[in-house]
Amino acid sequence: MSESFSAAVIQAASFPQDSLSSAEKAVGLIREAAAKGAKLMVFPEAFLGGYPKGASFGTPVGLRKPEGREEYRIYHESAIDLDGPEVALLSEATADTGAFIVMGVIEREGGTVYCTALFFDGEKGLVAKHRKLMPTGAERLIWGFGDGSTLPVIDTPLGRIGAVICWENYMPMLRMTMYDQGVTLYCAPTADDRDAWAGSMRHIALEGRCFVLSACQYITRSAYPDDFDCALGDDPDSVLMRGGSMIVAPLGEVLAGPDFSGETILYARIDPDEVVRGKYDFDVTGHYARPDVFNLTVDVAPKRAVSRTEES
């Protein structure tokens, strides 16, 4: 029998143009959840770096406006470096608490920014990352595409932890890649606050016979600068993302949430043995698979724009 533990999903607002303040807020939330016994914590998509809800970055079809270029410069400046102070703060908090953290960030590399999930494992600090493979809609204007080299599932004493970001969860082959790696704690940082999201999270839990932990921000227009170009208006009380964070068990039982009430931390007790009990009658990459009919090939090699070879 495996030992049960407490997990938490963090539903909170970040500071969209101040990653360091967002990291400091995250540290406080990590310590709060750890004090209540949480061993695993999942934060929303783009908690560090900001999710620019309602922004268009000055880009009609066939045209990039100067003000949009400046908006991108500001957004790039707000993104984080993996050797920066935000990661150092989170590493310190995980070392102090021993918690495993999945954190949604906007990561910059050169002139490009990526929507990324970072994995922090206690005293080990930052151990892995996943870059979003397919930005959704207008996100493709501002975020680069991940590749197959950052699709980790991490073996921990709590279980096998992976992350799939927002609408990546609608990509069946990506989900299958997670299941094939034996994910038991399937983390879904998101910006999707629609009612239908809960149905998707329950389906994934049933499909993968895994625990699903989804975290979304609860954030209002007032969190963004006054001059932020937002198609949803400038009323500071307007709710731009309303949460809906939740935790689901391997047979689809909702253990916590979805919550739309405001900033909160949701907790649930995780019994790892429920994963195997669930797979008794459905193991999508095991006894319920049909490799004689269906086969998935996953390219996990990093894709670089430039490669260098040396003469022997």
mmCIF file of C-alpha atoms in Angstrom:
data_model
loop_
_atom_site.group_PDB
_atom_site.id
_atom_site.type_symbol
_atom_site.label_atom_id
_atom_site.label_comp_id
_atom_site.label_asym_id
_atom_site.label_seq_id
_atom_site.Cartn_x
_atom_site.Cartn_y
_atom_site.Cartn_z
ATOM 1 C CA MET A 1 0.000 0.000 0.000
ATOM 2 C CA SER A 2 1.275 3.475 -0.912
ATOM 3 C CA GLU A 3 1.063 6.316 1.583
ATOM 4 C CA SER A 4 -1.540 9.001 0.911
ATOM 5 C CA PHE A 5 -0.660 12.690 0.953
ATOM 6 C CA SER A 6 -2.209 16.137 0.527
ATOM 7 C CA ALA A 7 -2.013 18.070 -2.763
ATOM 8 C CA ALA A 8 -3.021 21.642 -3.524
ATOM 9 C CA VAL A 9 -3.951 23.717 -6.555
ATOM 10 C CA ILE A 10 -3.246 27.428 -6.200
ATOM 11 C CA GLN A 11 -5.919 29.758 -7.578
ATOM 12 C CA ALA A 12 -4.451 33.231 -7.303
ATOM 13 C CA ALA A 13 -3.711 36.371 -9.285
ATOM 14 C CA SER A 14 -0.191 37.139 -10.376
ATOM 15 C CA PHE A 15 1.356 40.545 -11.071
ATOM 16 C CA PRO A 16 1.353 40.345 -14.887
ATOM 17 C CA GLN A 17 4.258 42.731 -15.497
ATOM 18 C CA ASP A 18 6.248 42.030 -12.322
ATOM 19 C CA SER A 19 7.587 38.494 -12.247
ATOM 20 C CA LEU A 20 9.655 39.024 -9.125
ATOM 21 C CA SER A 21 6.602 40.166 -7.147
ATOM 22 C CA SER A 22 4.687 37.192 -8.548
ATOM 23 C CA ALA A 23 7.466 34.868 -7.367
ATOM 24 C CA GLU A 24 7.419 36.460 -3.920
ATOM 25 C CA LYS A 25 3.658 35.952 -3.765
ATOM 26 C CA ALA A 26 4.105 32.334 -4.896
ATOM 27 C CA VAL A 27 6.622 31.745 -2.102
ATOM 28 C CA GLY A 28 4.067 32.931 0.448
ATOM 29 C CA LEU A 29 1.423 30.626 -1.030
ATOM 30 C CA ILE A 30 3.865 27.687 -1.055
ATOM 31 C CA ARG A 31 4.632 28.220 2.614
ATOM 32 C CA GLU A 32 0.928 28.556 3.429
ATOM 33 C CA ALA A 33 0.010 25.344 1.622
ATOM 34 C CA ALA A 34 2.991 23.492 3.114
ATOM 35 C CA ALA A 35 1.927 24.562 6.603
ATOM 36 C CA LYS A 36 -1.391 22.824 5.902
ATOM 37 C CA GLY A 37 0.386 19.649 4.868
ATOM 38 C CA ALA A 38 0.457 19.907 1.054
ATOM 39 C CA LYS A 39 3.306 17.956 -0.556
ATOM 40 C CA LEU A 40 2.434 18.784 -4.182
ATOM 41 C CA MET A 41 1.324 22.217 -5.402
ATOM 42 C CA VAL A 42 0.241 23.272 -8.891
ATOM 43 C CA PHE A 43 0.176 26.926 -9.977
ATOM 44 C CA PRO A 44 -1.657 28.375 -13.009
ATOM 45 C CA GLU A 45 -0.400 28.934 -16.519
ATOM 46 C CA ALA A 46 1.886 31.979 -16.904
ATOM 47 C CA PHE A 47 1.823 32.830 -13.190
ATOM 48 C CA LEU A 48 5.295 34.304 -13.615
ATOM 49 C CA GLY A 49 5.470 36.546 -16.664
ATOM 50 C CA GLY A 50 1.739 37.047 -16.986
ATOM 51 C CA TYR A 51 -1.084 35.870 -19.200
ATOM 52 C CA PRO A 52 -1.979 38.918 -21.378
ATOM 53 C CA LYS A 53 -5.724 38.290 -21.421
ATOM 54 C CA GLY A 54 -7.475 40.446 -24.000
ATOM 55 C CA ALA A 55 -4.312 41.916 -25.562
ATOM 56 C CA SER A 56 -3.804 41.973 -29.340
ATOM 57 C CA PHE A 57 -0.194 43.258 -29.527
ATOM 58 C CA GLY A 58 -1.164 45.609 -32.349
ATOM 59 C CA THR A 59 -1.370 42.921 -35.006
ATOM 60 C CA PRO A 60 -4.114 43.112 -37.616
ATOM 61 C CA VAL A 61 -3.582 40.678 -40.489
ATOM 62 C CA GLY A 62 -0.631 41.843 -42.579
ATOM 63 C CA LEU A 63 0.414 44.608 -40.197
ATOM 64 C CA ARG A 64 2.376 45.069 -36.953
ATOM 65 C CA LYS A 65 1.735 48.434 -35.305
ATOM 66 C CA PRO A 66 4.598 50.220 -33.494
ATOM 67 C CA GLU A 67 2.660 50.196 -30.219
ATOM 68 C CA GLY A 68 2.291 46.413 -30.541
ATOM 69 C CA ARG A 69 6.030 46.022 -30.905
ATOM 70 C CA GLU A 70 6.487 48.036 -27.716
ATOM 71 C CA GLU A 71 3.900 45.872 -25.954
ATOM 72 C CA TYR A 72 5.909 42.807 -26.954
ATOM 73 C CA ARG A 73 9.118 44.406 -25.679
ATOM 74 C CA ILE A 74 7.475 44.974 -22.296
ATOM 75 C CA TYR A 75 6.133 41.423 -22.259
ATOM 76 C CA HIS A 76 9.560 40.015 -23.150
ATOM 77 C CA GLU A 77 11.088 42.093 -20.356
ATOM 78 C CA SER A 78 8.537 40.638 -17.895
ATOM 79 C CA ALA A 79 9.444 37.048 -18.804
ATOM 80 C CA ILE A 80 11.920 35.113 -16.692
ATOM 81 C CA ASP A 81 15.341 33.576 -17.201
ATOM 82 C CA LEU A 82 15.855 30.128 -15.716
ATOM 83 C CA ASP A 83 18.976 31.367 -13.917
ATOM 84 C CA GLY A 84 17.167 34.455 -12.615
ATOM 85 C CA PRO A 85 16.044 35.562 -9.143
ATOM 86 C CA GLU A 86 12.496 34.217 -9.515
ATOM 87 C CA VAL A 87 13.704 30.641 -9.947
ATOM 88 C CA ALA A 88 16.131 31.121 -7.057
ATOM 89 C CA LEU A 89 13.282 32.225 -4.780
ATOM 90 C CA LEU A 90 11.146 29.234 -5.724
ATOM 91 C CA SER A 91 14.056 26.847 -5.289
ATOM 92 C CA GLU A 92 14.650 28.197 -1.802
ATOM 93 C CA ALA A 93 10.969 27.798 -0.885
ATOM 94 C CA THR A 94 10.860 24.210 -2.106
ATOM 95 C CA ALA A 95 14.075 23.391 -0.254
ATOM 96 C CA ASP A 96 12.613 24.830 2.954
ATOM 97 C CA THR A 97 9.282 23.026 2.631
ATOM 98 C CA GLY A 98 10.264 19.845 0.790
ATOM 99 C CA ALA A 99 7.300 20.339 -1.521
ATOM 100 C CA PHE A 100 7.102 19.485 -5.213
ATOM 101 C CA ILE A 101 5.942 22.505 -7.233
ATOM 102 C CA VAL A 102 4.620 22.817 -10.780
ATOM 103 C CA MET A 103 4.810 26.481 -11.794
ATOM 104 C CA GLY A 104 3.485 28.139 -14.941
ATOM 105 C CA VAL A 105 5.894 30.747 -16.319
ATOM 106 C CA ILE A 106 6.729 32.788 -19.384
ATOM 107 C CA GLU A 107 10.341 31.897 -20.163
ATOM 108 C CA ARG A 108 12.559 33.893 -22.495
ATOM 109 C CA GLU A 109 15.357 32.640 -24.703
ATOM 110 C CA GLY A 110 16.913 35.153 -27.035
ATOM 111 C CA GLY A 111 14.164 37.234 -28.599
ATOM 112 C CA THR A 112 11.506 34.537 -28.112
ATOM 113 C CA VAL A 113 9.283 33.788 -25.125
ATOM 114 C CA TYR A 114 7.751 30.404 -24.309
ATOM 115 C CA CYS A 115 4.814 29.363 -22.159
ATOM 116 C CA THR A 116 6.447 26.848 -19.838
ATOM 117 C CA ALA A 117 5.755 24.682 -16.811
ATOM 118 C CA LEU A 118 8.669 24.380 -14.390
ATOM 119 C CA PHE A 119 9.128 21.456 -12.006
ATOM 120 C CA PHE A 120 10.741 22.055 -8.588
ATOM 121 C CA ASP A 121 11.583 19.043 -6.437
ATOM 122 C CA GLY A 122 12.408 19.902 -2.817
ATOM 123 C CA GLU A 123 16.098 20.400 -2.169
ATOM 124 C CA LYS A 124 16.934 19.521 -5.786
ATOM 125 C CA GLY A 125 15.418 22.808 -6.971
ATOM 126 C CA LEU A 126 14.480 23.142 -10.644
ATOM 127 C CA VAL A 127 14.620 19.641 -12.138
ATOM 128 C CA ALA A 128 12.761 19.896 -15.467
ATOM 129 C CA LYS A 129 10.559 22.005 -17.705
ATOM 130 C CA HIS A 130 7.838 21.550 -20.287
ATOM 131 C CA ARG A 131 7.375 24.104 -23.050
ATOM 132 C CA LYS A 132 3.872 24.364 -24.477
ATOM 133 C CA LEU A 133 3.890 22.570 -27.832
ATOM 134 C CA MET A 134 1.032 24.440 -29.465
ATOM 135 C CA PRO A 135 0.078 27.960 -28.390
ATOM 136 C CA THR A 136 -3.631 28.573 -28.943
ATOM 137 C CA GLY A 137 -5.028 31.168 -31.344
ATOM 138 C CA ALA A 138 -3.439 34.584 -30.907
ATOM 139 C CA GLU A 139 -0.969 33.149 -28.388
ATOM 140 C CA ARG A 140 1.012 32.119 -31.473
ATOM 141 C CA LEU A 141 1.806 35.797 -32.099
ATOM 142 C CA ILE A 142 3.802 36.048 -28.884
ATOM 143 C CA TRP A 143 4.907 32.550 -27.800
ATOM 144 C CA GLY A 144 7.355 30.198 -29.434
ATOM 145 C CA PHE A 145 6.542 26.504 -29.954
ATOM 146 C CA GLY A 146 7.970 23.816 -27.725
ATOM 147 C CA ASP A 147 9.362 20.564 -29.106
ATOM 148 C CA GLY A 148 9.396 16.928 -28.056
ATOM 149 C CA SER A 149 12.471 17.328 -25.875
ATOM 150 C CA THR A 150 10.499 18.852 -22.994
ATOM 151 C CA LEU A 151 7.764 16.303 -22.343
ATOM 152 C CA PRO A 152 8.978 14.937 -19.013
ATOM 153 C CA VAL A 153 7.233 12.730 -16.503
ATOM 154 C CA ILE A 154 9.222 12.830 -13.279
ATOM 155 C CA ASP A 155 9.460 9.912 -10.890
ATOM 156 C CA THR A 156 9.042 11.099 -7.283
ATOM 157 C CA PRO A 157 8.076 9.517 -3.953
ATOM 158 C CA LEU A 158 4.606 11.027 -4.486
ATOM 159 C CA GLY A 159 4.132 9.472 -7.916
ATOM 160 C CA ARG A 160 4.998 10.184 -11.527
ATOM 161 C CA ILE A 161 4.392 13.873 -12.216
ATOM 162 C CA GLY A 162 3.845 15.489 -15.627
ATOM 163 C CA ALA A 163 2.318 18.724 -16.887
ATOM 164 C CA VAL A 164 0.173 19.567 -19.912
ATOM 165 C CA ILE A 165 -0.680 23.241 -20.389
ATOM 166 C CA CYS A 166 -4.179 24.575 -21.157
ATOM 167 C CA TRP A 167 -5.446 23.516 -24.609
ATOM 168 C CA GLU A 168 -2.598 21.062 -25.049
ATOM 169 C CA ASN A 169 -4.986 18.925 -23.012
ATOM 170 C CA TYR A 170 -7.144 18.646 -26.135
ATOM 171 C CA MET A 171 -4.277 16.998 -28.067
ATOM 172 C CA PRO A 172 -4.964 13.224 -27.849
ATOM 173 C CA MET A 173 -1.452 12.241 -28.886
ATOM 174 C CA LEU A 174 0.131 14.450 -26.247
ATOM 175 C CA ARG A 175 -2.103 12.924 -23.595
ATOM 176 C CA MET A 176 -1.121 9.461 -24.839
ATOM 177 C CA THR A 177 2.540 10.444 -24.510
ATOM 178 C CA MET A 178 1.929 11.295 -20.864
ATOM 179 C CA TYR A 179 0.044 8.063 -20.208
ATOM 180 C CA ASP A 180 2.778 6.022 -21.869
ATOM 181 C CA GLN A 181 5.274 7.467 -19.384
ATOM 182 C CA GLY A 182 3.119 6.270 -16.512
ATOM 183 C CA VAL A 183 1.903 9.645 -15.277
ATOM 184 C CA THR A 184 -0.073 9.340 -12.035
ATOM 185 C CA LEU A 185 -0.214 13.037 -11.101
ATOM 186 C CA TYR A 186 -1.280 14.835 -14.264
ATOM 187 C CA CYS A 187 -0.939 18.603 -13.768
ATOM 188 C CA ALA A 188 -2.878 21.013 -15.970
ATOM 189 C CA PRO A 189 -1.930 24.677 -15.512
ATOM 190 C CA THR A 190 -4.447 26.646 -17.551
ATOM 191 C CA ALA A 191 -6.003 29.971 -18.485
ATOM 192 C CA ASP A 192 -9.293 28.304 -19.492
ATOM 193 C CA ASP A 193 -12.011 29.275 -17.010
ATOM 194 C CA ARG A 194 -15.016 27.992 -18.961
ATOM 195 C CA ASP A 195 -17.612 25.676 -17.455
ATOM 196 C CA ALA A 196 -16.690 23.009 -20.032
ATOM 197 C CA TRP A 197 -13.124 22.753 -18.699
ATOM 198 C CA ALA A 198 -14.252 20.668 -15.733
ATOM 199 C CA GLY A 199 -15.650 18.037 -18.087
ATOM 200 C CA SER A 200 -12.307 17.780 -19.871
ATOM 201 C CA MET A 201 -10.426 17.327 -16.605
ATOM 202 C CA ARG A 202 -12.777 14.545 -15.520
ATOM 203 C CA HIS A 203 -12.418 12.850 -18.911
ATOM 204 C CA ILE A 204 -8.607 12.946 -18.715
ATOM 205 C CA ALA A 205 -8.652 11.468 -15.212
ATOM 206 C CA LEU A 206 -10.840 8.623 -16.468
ATOM 207 C CA GLU A 207 -8.884 8.157 -19.679
ATOM 208 C CA GLY A 208 -5.477 8.077 -18.022
ATOM 209 C CA ARG A 209 -6.612 6.608 -14.698
ATOM 210 C CA CYS A 210 -4.577 9.325 -13.026
ATOM 211 C CA PHE A 211 -5.123 12.193 -10.621
ATOM 212 C CA VAL A 212 -5.643 15.485 -12.475
ATOM 213 C CA LEU A 213 -4.739 18.788 -10.812
ATOM 214 C CA SER A 214 -5.800 21.897 -12.726
ATOM 215 C CA ALA A 215 -4.953 25.448 -11.634
ATOM 216 C CA CYS A 216 -6.245 28.695 -13.161
ATOM 217 C CA GLN A 217 -5.807 32.268 -12.018
ATOM 218 C CA TYR A 218 -8.569 34.347 -10.504
ATOM 219 C CA ILE A 219 -7.562 37.790 -11.723
ATOM 220 C CA THR A 220 -9.271 41.116 -12.362
ATOM 221 C CA ARG A 221 -8.477 43.990 -14.705
ATOM 222 C CA SER A 222 -7.023 45.929 -11.747
ATOM 223 C CA ALA A 223 -4.020 43.570 -11.647
ATOM 224 C CA TYR A 224 -2.863 44.920 -15.024
ATOM 225 C CA PRO A 225 -1.411 48.392 -15.692
ATOM 226 C CA ASP A 226 -3.870 51.157 -16.557
ATOM 227 C CA ASP A 227 -2.443 51.432 -20.080
ATOM 228 C CA PHE A 228 -2.733 47.680 -20.765
ATOM 229 C CA ASP A 229 -4.543 47.277 -24.091
ATOM 230 C CA CYS A 230 -7.398 44.949 -23.156
ATOM 231 C CA ALA A 231 -10.274 44.071 -25.470
ATOM 232 C CA LEU A 232 -12.345 43.177 -22.400
ATOM 233 C CA GLY A 233 -12.459 46.769 -21.183
ATOM 234 C CA ASP A 234 -10.875 48.865 -18.472
ATOM 235 C CA ASP A 235 -13.255 48.460 -15.527
ATOM 236 C CA PRO A 236 -10.845 47.527 -12.720
ATOM 237 C CA ASP A 237 -13.445 45.167 -11.230
ATOM 238 C CA SER A 238 -13.866 43.155 -14.436
ATOM 239 C CA VAL A 239 -12.891 39.530 -13.873
ATOM 240 C CA LEU A 240 -10.551 38.497 -16.707
ATOM 241 C CA MET A 241 -10.067 34.935 -15.451
ATOM 242 C CA ARG A 242 -12.464 33.492 -12.902
ATOM 243 C CA GLY A 243 -10.610 30.392 -11.742
ATOM 244 C CA GLY A 244 -12.305 27.015 -11.908
ATOM 245 C CA SER A 245 -9.335 25.159 -10.413
ATOM 246 C CA MET A 246 -10.001 21.568 -9.412
ATOM 247 C CA ILE A 247 -8.607 18.166 -8.442
ATOM 248 C CA VAL A 248 -10.015 14.932 -9.888
ATOM 249 C CA ALA A 249 -9.450 11.283 -8.886
ATOM 250 C CA PRO A 250 -8.650 8.455 -11.357
ATOM 251 C CA LEU A 251 -12.264 7.330 -11.690
ATOM 252 C CA GLY A 252 -13.507 10.858 -12.392
ATOM 253 C CA GLU A 253 -14.582 11.788 -8.875
ATOM 254 C CA VAL A 254 -14.122 15.505 -8.235
ATOM 255 C CA LEU A 255 -12.134 15.853 -5.016
ATOM 256 C CA ALA A 256 -11.986 19.671 -4.954
ATOM 257 C CA GLY A 257 -13.517 22.488 -7.002
ATOM 258 C CA PRO A 258 -14.191 23.751 -9.533
ATOM 259 C CA ASP A 259 -14.057 26.994 -7.597
ATOM 260 C CA PHE A 260 -15.075 30.363 -9.098
ATOM 261 C CA SER A 261 -15.323 32.335 -5.842
ATOM 262 C CA GLY A 262 -11.996 34.173 -5.909
ATOM 263 C CA GLU A 263 -8.405 33.612 -4.889
ATOM 264 C CA THR A 264 -8.075 30.403 -2.905
ATOM 265 C CA ILE A 265 -6.079 27.231 -2.364
ATOM 266 C CA LEU A 266 -7.895 23.945 -2.938
ATOM 267 C CA TYR A 267 -6.707 20.790 -1.183
ATOM 268 C CA ALA A 268 -7.358 17.097 -1.665
ATOM 269 C CA ARG A 269 -6.090 13.851 -0.193
ATOM 270 C CA ILE A 270 -4.298 11.744 -2.806
ATOM 271 C CA ASP A 271 -4.291 7.955 -2.432
ATOM 272 C CA PRO A 272 -1.741 6.646 -4.973
ATOM 273 C CA ASP A 273 -3.264 3.151 -4.836
ATOM 274 C CA GLU A 274 -6.360 4.531 -6.578
ATOM 275 C CA VAL A 275 -4.361 4.677 -9.824
ATOM 276 C CA VAL A 276 -3.831 0.919 -9.974
ATOM 277 C CA ARG A 277 -7.376 0.226 -8.788
ATOM 278 C CA GLY A 278 -8.599 2.344 -11.686
ATOM 279 C CA LYS A 279 -6.422 0.526 -14.213
ATOM 280 C CA TYR A 280 -7.992 -2.800 -13.301
ATOM 281 C CA ASP A 281 -10.502 -2.380 -16.131
ATOM 282 C CA PHE A 282 -8.867 0.321 -18.286
ATOM 283 C CA ASP A 283 -5.165 0.887 -18.974
ATOM 284 C CA VAL A 284 -4.915 2.943 -22.146
ATOM 285 C CA THR A 285 -1.278 2.026 -22.850
ATOM 286 C CA GLY A 286 -1.511 -1.461 -21.356
ATOM 287 C CA HIS A 287 -4.213 -4.110 -21.554
ATOM 288 C CA TYR A 288 -6.703 -1.748 -23.229
ATOM 289 C CA ALA A 289 -4.271 -0.772 -26.007
ATOM 290 C CA ARG A 290 -4.328 -2.188 -29.547
ATOM 291 C CA PRO A 291 -0.777 -1.729 -30.863
ATOM 292 C CA ASP A 292 -1.590 -4.084 -33.717
ATOM 293 C CA VAL A 293 -4.003 -1.417 -34.990
ATOM 294 C CA PHE A 294 -2.745 1.896 -33.574
ATOM 295 C CA ASN A 295 0.799 3.111 -32.974
ATOM 296 C CA LEU A 296 2.139 6.488 -31.878
ATOM 297 C CA THR A 297 5.710 7.632 -32.586
ATOM 298 C CA VAL A 298 7.038 10.540 -30.513
ATOM 299 C CA ASP A 299 10.128 12.504 -31.557
ATOM 300 C CA VAL A 300 11.821 13.661 -28.356
ATOM 301 C CA ALA A 301 14.901 15.192 -29.990
ATOM 302 C CA PRO A 302 15.456 18.925 -29.443
ATOM 303 C CA LYS A 303 14.927 21.009 -32.578
ATOM 304 C CA ARG A 304 17.402 23.830 -33.083
ATOM 305 C CA ALA A 305 17.384 26.345 -35.910
ATOM 306 C CA VAL A 306 21.147 26.075 -36.264
ATOM 307 C CA SER A 307 23.371 23.049 -35.772
ATOM 308 C CA ARG A 308 27.153 23.055 -35.933
ATOM 309 C CA THR A 309 29.513 20.292 -37.000
ATOM 310 C CA GLU A 310 33.270 20.209 -36.759
ATOM 311 C CA GLU A 311 35.646 18.660 -39.275
ATOM 312 C CA SER A 312 37.426 15.620 -37.946
#
